[in-house]
Amino acid sequence: MPTLVRPRGLEAYFNEHPDVEIVIFAGKGGLGKTTSSSSLAWYMSQVKKKRTLLFSTDPQASLSDIFERNFYGLGEIEVAPNLFVVEIDADRRVAEYQASVKQKIKDMYGLDAVPREIEEYIDSTSAEPAMYESATYDAMAELVAAHEYDIYIFDMPPFGHGVRMVAMADILSKWVEKITEARSKVAEYDAIAATLKGEKGHEDAVMQELIDIRNKIKAFTDLITDRRRTAFFMVLIPEKMAILDTERALAMFHALGMEMSGLVVNQVYPRELLDRPGTSEYLRNRVLMQQEHLAEIARKFGDRVQSVVPMFTREPKGLEMIEQASRYLMNCEMALEA
């Protein structure tokens, strides 16, 4: 006899986890991460009346598409009461970071210009993928550190980048720690030299900034690894490759010492279409194919599935459709048959 898996919807999850401050949606591109994150942001801001920030780390400006207005690089924009949206321009943020590094080098060594070789090296870092991830991670940490919102919802870039973003916390923290240690030793030698010369030691502004960065990263790292305050959701669709990607993601999160809060199965055709006389052969075959994969999802992931969202008759764009999608995400009406 088939076993039924009955997801309760994300509303039940958040009722049971009232202390969650950060929500991160991960998954491959085109599966519905942006729809899911926007739907949750709508629910939190309009139903729960929480001051909500929806943040996209995807360079494709997907939030601009779903809300049908431009947010890219414009800062925090209020789209509805309590609902704010921001899409960072990672290119601009990297350029600003490079400019600040050059200025610090000039200030530190009293130079009028940065040596050409060093400037070329700094400029070349913009081609490194890790630089974009670092810039994005820093933007996330900066927003959370400001404590201006009740809940932060992050729409991550496609799967591989999204998982690396999680790992970036530990990488950045260790990197800054090493630089801080090295800088601290240099500062000690400078202080000793100044004392021997009878001079007054000067405050190391660079050292203080490194300490501030380290503290900000540590606070954010502690937050996103705290399951009481942070929730990670993986979005997938009932297709073979999406199921395999989800298995890999769960393994990678486990390797990072973290746990996925749940799965959202998106773009599901209702089984009832099989019983309708007017259903085309193509659509009937799609439903049957999905039913096989949904059974596999139920067997492999069971109660990790928090919600099942149907395929909509039109693209979920605009506030009206986001509100409709939110109802399905938060209050799941579909069961899975293993």
Coordinates of C-alpha atoms in Angstrom, one line a residue:
M1 CA 0.0 0.0 0.0
P2 CA 1.5 3.4 -1.0
T3 CA 2.7 5.6 1.8
L4 CA 1.5 9.2 1.8
V5 CA 3.9 12.1 2.7
R6 CA 1.8 15.2 3.7
P7 CA 4.0 18.4 3.8
R8 CA 2.4 21.0 6.1
G9 CA 3.7 24.1 4.3
L10 CA 6.2 26.7 5.4
E11 CA 3.7 28.4 7.7
A12 CA 3.9 25.4 10.1
Y13 CA 7.7 25.5 10.0
F14 CA 8.0 29.1 10.9
N15 CA 5.3 28.8 13.6
E16 CA 7.5 26.1 15.2
H17 CA 10.7 28.1 14.7
P18 CA 9.7 31.7 15.7
D19 CA 13.3 32.8 16.3
V20 CA 14.4 32.5 12.6
E21 CA 16.0 35.7 11.4
I22 CA 17.6 34.6 8.2
V23 CA 16.1 32.4 5.4
I24 CA 18.2 31.2 2.5
F25 CA 16.8 29.6 -0.6
A26 CA 19.2 27.5 -2.7
G27 CA 19.0 25.3 -5.8
K28 CA 19.6 25.2 -9.5
G29 CA 18.6 28.1 -11.7
G30 CA 15.0 28.1 -13.1
L31 CA 13.5 25.9 -10.4
G32 CA 11.7 28.6 -8.5
K33 CA 14.1 30.0 -5.9
T34 CA 13.1 33.6 -6.6
T35 CA 9.4 32.7 -6.6
S36 CA 9.8 30.9 -3.3
S37 CA 11.8 33.7 -1.6
S38 CA 9.5 36.4 -2.9
S39 CA 6.4 34.4 -1.7
L40 CA 7.9 34.0 1.7
A41 CA 8.8 37.6 1.9
W42 CA 5.2 38.6 1.0
Y43 CA 3.9 36.3 3.7
M44 CA 6.3 37.6 6.4
S45 CA 5.7 41.3 5.6
Q46 CA 1.9 41.3 4.8
V47 CA 0.6 38.4 7.0
K48 CA 3.1 38.4 9.9
K49 CA 3.7 42.2 9.7
K50 CA 7.4 41.7 10.0
R51 CA 9.8 44.3 8.6
T52 CA 11.3 42.1 5.8
L53 CA 14.3 42.5 3.6
L54 CA 14.4 40.4 0.4
F55 CA 17.9 40.2 -0.9
S56 CA 19.0 38.8 -4.3
T57 CA 22.6 37.5 -4.7
D58 CA 21.8 36.5 -8.3
P59 CA 23.6 38.7 -10.9
Q60 CA 20.6 38.0 -13.3
A61 CA 18.5 40.6 -11.5
S62 CA 15.7 38.0 -11.0
L63 CA 13.8 40.0 -8.3
S64 CA 13.5 42.9 -10.8
D65 CA 11.8 40.4 -13.2
I66 CA 9.3 38.9 -10.7
F67 CA 8.3 42.2 -9.2
E68 CA 8.3 43.9 -12.6
R69 CA 10.4 46.9 -11.6
N70 CA 14.1 47.7 -11.5
F71 CA 16.0 47.2 -8.3
Y72 CA 19.5 46.4 -9.6
G73 CA 22.1 48.4 -7.8
L74 CA 19.6 50.9 -6.4
G75 CA 19.8 50.0 -2.7
E76 CA 16.9 49.0 -0.5
I77 CA 13.5 49.8 -2.1
E78 CA 10.1 49.4 -0.4
V79 CA 7.6 47.6 -2.7
A80 CA 4.8 47.1 -0.1
P81 CA 4.3 47.9 3.6
N82 CA 7.1 46.2 5.5
L83 CA 8.6 44.6 2.4
F84 CA 11.9 45.9 1.1
V85 CA 13.9 44.5 -1.8
V86 CA 17.6 44.9 -2.7
E87 CA 19.6 43.6 -5.6
I88 CA 23.3 44.3 -5.3
D89 CA 25.5 45.2 -8.2
A90 CA 28.4 42.9 -7.5
D91 CA 30.6 44.5 -10.2
R92 CA 30.3 47.9 -8.6
R93 CA 30.9 46.5 -5.2
V94 CA 34.1 44.8 -6.3
A95 CA 35.3 48.0 -8.0
E96 CA 34.6 50.0 -4.8
Y97 CA 36.5 47.4 -2.8
Q98 CA 39.5 47.5 -5.2
A99 CA 39.5 51.3 -5.0
S100 CA 39.5 51.2 -1.2
V101 CA 42.4 48.7 -1.1
K102 CA 44.4 51.0 -3.4
Q103 CA 43.7 54.0 -1.2
K104 CA 44.7 52.2 2.0
I105 CA 48.0 51.2 0.4
K106 CA 48.7 54.9 -0.5
D107 CA 47.7 56.0 3.0
M108 CA 49.7 53.3 4.7
Y109 CA 52.9 54.0 2.8
G110 CA 52.5 57.7 2.1
L111 CA 52.4 57.2 -1.7
D112 CA 50.9 59.4 -4.3
A113 CA 50.1 56.4 -6.5
V114 CA 50.0 52.7 -6.1
P115 CA 53.0 50.9 -7.9
R116 CA 51.9 49.6 -11.3
E117 CA 52.5 45.9 -10.6
I118 CA 50.4 46.1 -7.4
E119 CA 47.7 48.0 -9.2
E120 CA 47.5 45.4 -12.0
Y121 CA 47.3 42.6 -9.5
I122 CA 44.5 44.3 -7.6
D123 CA 42.6 45.0 -10.9
S124 CA 43.1 41.4 -12.0
T125 CA 41.2 40.1 -8.9
S126 CA 37.9 41.2 -10.4
A127 CA 38.1 38.2 -12.7
E128 CA 38.2 35.8 -9.8
P129 CA 34.8 34.2 -9.0
A130 CA 35.7 34.2 -5.3
M131 CA 35.9 38.0 -5.4
Y132 CA 32.2 38.2 -6.4
E133 CA 31.3 35.7 -3.7
S134 CA 33.3 37.6 -1.1
A135 CA 31.7 40.9 -2.2
T136 CA 28.2 39.4 -2.0
Y137 CA 28.9 37.7 1.3
D138 CA 30.2 41.0 2.7
A139 CA 27.0 42.8 1.5
M140 CA 24.9 40.1 3.2
A141 CA 26.9 40.5 6.5
E142 CA 26.7 44.3 6.3
L143 CA 22.9 44.3 5.9
V144 CA 22.4 41.9 8.8
A145 CA 24.8 43.7 11.1
A146 CA 22.7 46.9 10.7
H147 CA 19.8 45.2 12.5
E148 CA 17.2 47.2 10.6
Y149 CA 14.9 44.3 9.8
D150 CA 13.0 41.5 11.6
I151 CA 13.8 38.9 9.0
Y152 CA 16.2 38.6 6.0
I153 CA 15.4 36.4 3.1
F154 CA 18.2 35.6 0.6
D155 CA 17.6 34.4 -2.9
M156 CA 20.9 32.6 -3.7
P157 CA 22.5 32.3 -7.1
P158 CA 22.4 28.8 -8.8
F159 CA 23.3 25.8 -6.7
G160 CA 27.1 25.6 -7.0
H161 CA 27.6 29.3 -6.2
G162 CA 25.0 29.1 -3.4
V163 CA 26.7 26.2 -1.6
R164 CA 30.1 27.9 -2.0
M165 CA 28.6 31.1 -0.5
V166 CA 27.9 29.1 2.6
A167 CA 31.5 27.8 2.7
M168 CA 32.7 31.4 2.1
A169 CA 31.9 32.3 5.7
D170 CA 34.6 30.0 7.1
I171 CA 37.1 30.8 4.3
L172 CA 36.8 34.6 4.8
S173 CA 37.0 34.3 8.5
K174 CA 40.2 32.3 8.4
W175 CA 41.7 34.6 5.8
V176 CA 41.0 37.7 7.8
E177 CA 42.3 36.0 10.9
K178 CA 45.6 35.2 9.3
I179 CA 46.1 38.8 8.0
T180 CA 45.1 40.2 11.4
E181 CA 47.7 38.0 13.1
A182 CA 50.4 39.1 10.6
R183 CA 49.4 42.7 10.9
S184 CA 49.4 42.5 14.7
K185 CA 53.1 41.3 14.7
V186 CA 54.1 44.2 12.4
A187 CA 52.3 46.6 14.8
E188 CA 54.2 45.2 17.8
Y189 CA 57.6 45.7 16.0
D190 CA 56.5 49.3 15.0
A191 CA 55.6 50.0 18.6
I192 CA 59.0 48.7 19.9
A193 CA 60.9 50.7 17.3
A194 CA 58.9 53.8 18.2
T195 CA 59.7 53.3 21.9
L196 CA 63.4 52.9 21.2
K197 CA 63.4 56.1 19.2
G198 CA 61.5 57.9 21.9
E199 CA 58.6 58.4 19.5
K200 CA 54.9 58.0 20.2
G201 CA 53.4 54.9 18.4
H202 CA 50.5 55.6 16.0
E203 CA 47.2 53.9 15.9
D204 CA 47.0 51.3 13.1
A205 CA 43.8 52.1 11.2
V206 CA 44.3 49.2 8.9
M207 CA 44.6 46.8 11.9
Q208 CA 41.4 48.3 13.4
E209 CA 39.5 47.8 10.1
L210 CA 40.7 44.2 9.9
I211 CA 39.4 43.6 13.4
D212 CA 36.1 45.1 12.5
I213 CA 35.8 42.9 9.4
R214 CA 36.7 39.8 11.4
N215 CA 34.1 40.6 14.0
K216 CA 31.4 41.3 11.4
I217 CA 32.1 38.1 9.6
K218 CA 32.3 36.1 12.8
A219 CA 28.9 37.4 13.9
F220 CA 27.3 36.6 10.6
T221 CA 28.9 33.2 10.4
D222 CA 27.7 32.4 13.9
L223 CA 24.2 33.5 12.8
I224 CA 24.0 31.5 9.6
T225 CA 25.2 28.3 11.3
D226 CA 22.7 28.7 14.2
R227 CA 19.8 26.5 13.2
R228 CA 17.5 28.3 15.7
R229 CA 18.0 31.6 13.9
T230 CA 18.7 30.6 10.3
A231 CA 16.8 28.3 7.9
F232 CA 18.1 26.9 4.6
F233 CA 15.6 25.6 2.0
M234 CA 16.4 23.8 -1.2
V235 CA 14.0 24.2 -4.1
L236 CA 13.6 21.4 -6.6
I237 CA 11.2 20.2 -9.3
P238 CA 10.0 16.6 -10.0
E239 CA 12.8 15.7 -12.5
K240 CA 15.7 13.3 -12.2
M241 CA 18.5 15.8 -12.4
A242 CA 16.9 18.1 -9.8
I243 CA 16.6 15.1 -7.4
L244 CA 20.3 14.2 -8.0
D245 CA 21.4 17.8 -7.4
T246 CA 19.4 17.9 -4.2
E247 CA 21.1 14.7 -2.9
R248 CA 24.5 16.3 -3.6
A249 CA 23.4 19.5 -1.9
L250 CA 22.3 17.7 1.2
A251 CA 25.7 15.8 1.3
M252 CA 27.6 19.1 0.9
F253 CA 25.7 20.8 3.6
H254 CA 26.3 17.8 5.9
A255 CA 30.1 18.1 5.1
L256 CA 30.0 21.7 6.1
G257 CA 28.5 20.7 9.5
M258 CA 25.1 22.2 8.5
E259 CA 21.6 20.9 8.0
M260 CA 19.0 21.7 5.4
S261 CA 15.8 23.0 7.1
G262 CA 13.6 21.5 4.3
L263 CA 12.8 21.1 0.7
V264 CA 10.3 22.9 -1.5
V265 CA 9.0 20.9 -4.5
N266 CA 7.9 23.4 -7.2
Q267 CA 6.1 23.4 -10.6
V268 CA 4.0 20.3 -9.9
Y269 CA 1.1 19.4 -12.2
P270 CA -2.0 18.4 -10.2
R271 CA -2.7 14.6 -10.5
E272 CA -6.3 15.5 -11.1
L273 CA -5.4 16.4 -14.7
L274 CA -5.2 12.7 -15.5
D275 CA -9.0 12.4 -14.8
R276 CA -10.0 15.3 -17.0
P277 CA -11.3 14.3 -20.5
G278 CA -9.8 17.4 -22.2
T279 CA -6.2 16.8 -21.0
S280 CA -3.9 16.6 -24.0
E281 CA -1.6 13.6 -24.4
Y282 CA 1.5 15.7 -24.0
L283 CA 0.2 17.1 -20.6
R284 CA -1.0 13.7 -19.5
N285 CA 2.5 12.3 -20.2
R286 CA 4.1 15.2 -18.2
V287 CA 1.8 14.4 -15.2
L288 CA 2.7 10.7 -15.3
M289 CA 6.4 11.5 -15.5
Q290 CA 6.2 13.9 -12.6
Q291 CA 4.2 11.3 -10.5
E292 CA 7.1 8.9 -10.9
H293 CA 9.6 11.5 -9.7
L294 CA 7.4 12.7 -6.9
A295 CA 7.2 9.2 -5.6
E296 CA 11.0 9.1 -5.7
I297 CA 11.2 12.4 -3.8
A298 CA 8.8 11.0 -1.2
R299 CA 10.9 7.9 -0.8
K300 CA 14.3 9.6 -0.6
F301 CA 13.4 12.8 1.3
G302 CA 10.2 12.0 3.2
D303 CA 9.4 14.6 5.8
R304 CA 12.2 16.9 4.7
V305 CA 9.7 18.1 2.1
Q306 CA 8.1 21.1 3.7
S307 CA 5.9 22.3 0.8
V308 CA 4.7 21.3 -2.7
V309 CA 3.8 24.2 -5.0
P310 CA 1.7 23.6 -8.2
M311 CA 2.6 24.7 -11.7
F312 CA 0.7 28.0 -12.3
T313 CA -1.3 28.7 -15.4
R314 CA 0.8 31.8 -16.0
E315 CA 4.2 33.1 -15.0
P316 CA 4.3 34.2 -11.4
K317 CA 5.1 37.9 -11.9
G318 CA 3.7 40.9 -10.1
L319 CA 2.4 41.4 -6.6
E320 CA -0.9 39.6 -7.3
M321 CA 0.7 36.4 -8.5
I322 CA 3.4 36.6 -5.7
E323 CA 0.5 36.7 -3.2
Q324 CA -1.2 33.7 -4.8
A325 CA 2.1 31.7 -4.9
S326 CA 2.6 32.6 -1.2
R327 CA -0.7 30.9 -0.2
Y328 CA 0.4 27.6 -1.8
L329 CA 4.0 27.8 -0.3
M330 CA 2.8 28.5 3.2
N331 CA -0.2 26.2 3.3
C332 CA 0.6 23.1 1.3
E333 CA -2.5 21.3 -0.2
M334 CA -0.7 18.6 -2.1
A335 CA 0.5 15.2 -0.8
L336 CA 3.2 12.9 -2.1
E337 CA 2.7 9.2 -2.7
A338 CA 5.8 7.1 -2.1

